[in-house]
Amino acid sequence: MSVLLIEPFYGGSHKQLMDLLQEELQEDCVLCTLPAKKWHWKARTSALYFMQTVPTSSNYRILFASSVLNLAELAALRPDLGKLKKVLYFHENQLAYPVQKCQERDFQYGYNQILSCLVADVVVFNSAFNMESFLKSIGKFMKLIPDHRPKDLEKIIRPKCQVLYFPVRFPDVSRFMPEHKLARLEKVIGVKRNGDAYQSEGLPGQQESRAVMKTSDAHPESGLCEPQPGLCTTQHEGLLSPAAAPVQAEAPESTNSCQGEDKQRLTFNLSNILSGLDYQQRPLHIAWPHRWEHDKDPETFFKVLMKLKEQDLPFHVSVLGETFSEIPDIFSEAREVLGSSVLHWGYLPSKDDYFRALCTADVVVSTAKHEFFGVAMIEAVHCGCYPLCPKALVYPEIFPAEYLYSTPEQLFKRLQNFCKRPDIVRRHLYKGETAGFSWAALGSKFRSLLAAEPREDL
């Protein structure tokens, strides 16, 4: 048990990463978690909880935790853990996280992350955008302190920072794909037909690919390991954190019950779509696989779709993703206005149902005001969707320029053209790469990160 994994918000992408590391490290790790609910309280108080619950061991060499944890508090409360090599992973950062009103930003959350970086030995971000937006915001953020402000914190933190993309484990989705997407796969990577079955010789994300990792300033690579069931693990109960992909496991407690209304209709509609041979005649199918919260900007998305509807343009839409206690009003309004254009509405707890829905979609759209990586969009591209993303945030780092738009008007025009000519996206071959974000490509980098040589003072 040389690696101690700590996740105060065990849900969504946070859970996915810890599960991958646990599987990789097996008996060489201990995983301690808290449920993915009440994020703000986890950020404030989880260090005290873990101080009492993390088992002591002389075998620990590395502590790996997400930035939800106040690492400075834990290191002070548990000096035995403070001596370990401490790796802090940022799925999101609170200095660049959007709030509905400026006064709503709680100084403590960003301050905690800065303190955690100062005590960490290695600080890892899931994208260059995440890293730079955090580091470059430190100076302005600290000016909120009325007097006696600390100085040069960015210079202290930056040398220990690096980028290591979130590792996505891509499933083989060829069995869910309609005929035209399988035909495209044959052109791109060689999906061989064997009777009625399809055998993949390397779907995007399943191929070995060079890992994509960047560093901020030169510094030695530090290490990583492989996964196992942990001592303090609790069940995922729903995700509030940024950068969360749709979770295809058990439906979280926070998922709104009204989402179950469409389950039978979804199965029926998807069956009809998959069995249809005249796919070029079907309306454009648009997917929106994001959390139903303000930072994903559903207002912009639905206003664009309502405008398409006003012009009597044919399209279908599948609105996926999780809901929580407060759902923006635009969702109920949009469902009524879009009417028969709605193919599916709500969270899909089944992983297969989720990927099946993405495989039948033509276009996947993001209107996010915040995104530090975007697992959902990358998964949708893996399923053969044409991505349309804002020309901002992390998206230019992940997607080629032709898949980016600058304004809602540009998004409307792109979708308007696709509604008139859905064959354009159905014949399109994606010009980017998803394999570099796969666990197959990035796993060795994580293993290296968690397998550093022990420090002399351990």
CSV table of C-alpha atoms in Angstrom, one decimal, residues 243-248 286-293 296 301-302 317-322 331 344 346-348 354-355 357-358 361 363-368 371 374-381 383 385-388 395:
chain,number,residue,atom,x,y,z
A,243,ALA,CA,-15.7,19.2,-15.9
A,244,ALA,CA,-18.0,16.3,-15.1
A,245,ALA,CA,-18.9,13.9,-17.8
A,246,PRO,CA,-22.3,12.2,-17.8
A,247,VAL,CA,-22.0,9.4,-15.3
A,248,GLN,CA,-23.2,6.0,-16.6
A,286,ILE,CA,-28.5,17.0,-31.9
A,287,ALA,CA,-27.1,15.8,-28.6
A,288,TRP,CA,-26.5,17.9,-25.4
A,289,PRO,CA,-24.8,15.7,-22.8
A,290,HIS,CA,-24.2,18.1,-20.0
A,291,ARG,CA,-25.2,18.8,-16.4
A,292,TRP,CA,-28.4,20.8,-16.2
A,293,GLU,CA,-26.7,23.8,-14.5
A,296,LYS,CA,-23.2,24.8,-19.0
A,301,PHE,CA,-28.4,26.2,-26.4
A,302,PHE,CA,-32.2,26.1,-26.2
A,317,VAL,CA,-32.6,16.6,-29.9
A,318,SER,CA,-31.5,14.4,-27.1
A,319,VAL,CA,-30.9,16.3,-23.8
A,320,LEU,CA,-28.8,14.1,-21.6
A,321,GLY,CA,-26.8,14.7,-18.4
A,322,GLU,CA,-27.6,14.9,-14.7
A,331,PHE,CA,-35.5,23.4,-19.4
A,344,HIS,CA,-35.0,12.0,-25.3
A,346,GLY,CA,-33.0,13.4,-19.2
A,347,TYR,CA,-30.3,11.4,-17.5
A,348,LEU,CA,-29.5,7.9,-18.7
A,354,TYR,CA,-25.9,6.6,-22.9
A,355,PHE,CA,-23.4,5.5,-25.5
A,357,ALA,CA,-27.9,7.7,-27.6
A,358,LEU,CA,-24.6,9.4,-28.6
A,361,ALA,CA,-26.7,11.5,-32.8
A,363,VAL,CA,-24.0,16.6,-33.8
A,364,VAL,CA,-22.9,17.2,-30.2
A,365,VAL,CA,-23.1,20.8,-28.9
A,366,SER,CA,-21.5,22.6,-26.0
A,367,THR,CA,-22.5,26.1,-24.9
A,368,ALA,CA,-20.5,25.9,-21.7
A,371,GLU,CA,-15.0,23.8,-19.1
A,374,GLY,CA,-14.9,18.1,-21.3
A,375,VAL,CA,-15.1,14.4,-21.1
A,376,ALA,CA,-18.7,14.4,-22.5
A,377,MET,CA,-17.7,16.1,-25.7
A,378,ILE,CA,-14.7,13.7,-26.2
A,379,GLU,CA,-16.9,10.7,-25.6
A,380,ALA,CA,-19.5,12.0,-28.1
A,381,VAL,CA,-16.8,12.4,-30.8
A,383,CYS,CA,-19.3,7.9,-30.8
A,385,CYS,CA,-20.7,12.9,-33.4
A,386,TYR,CA,-19.6,16.2,-35.1
A,387,PRO,CA,-18.6,18.5,-32.3
A,388,LEU,CA,-19.6,22.2,-32.1
A,395,TYR,CA,-12.0,23.7,-26.4
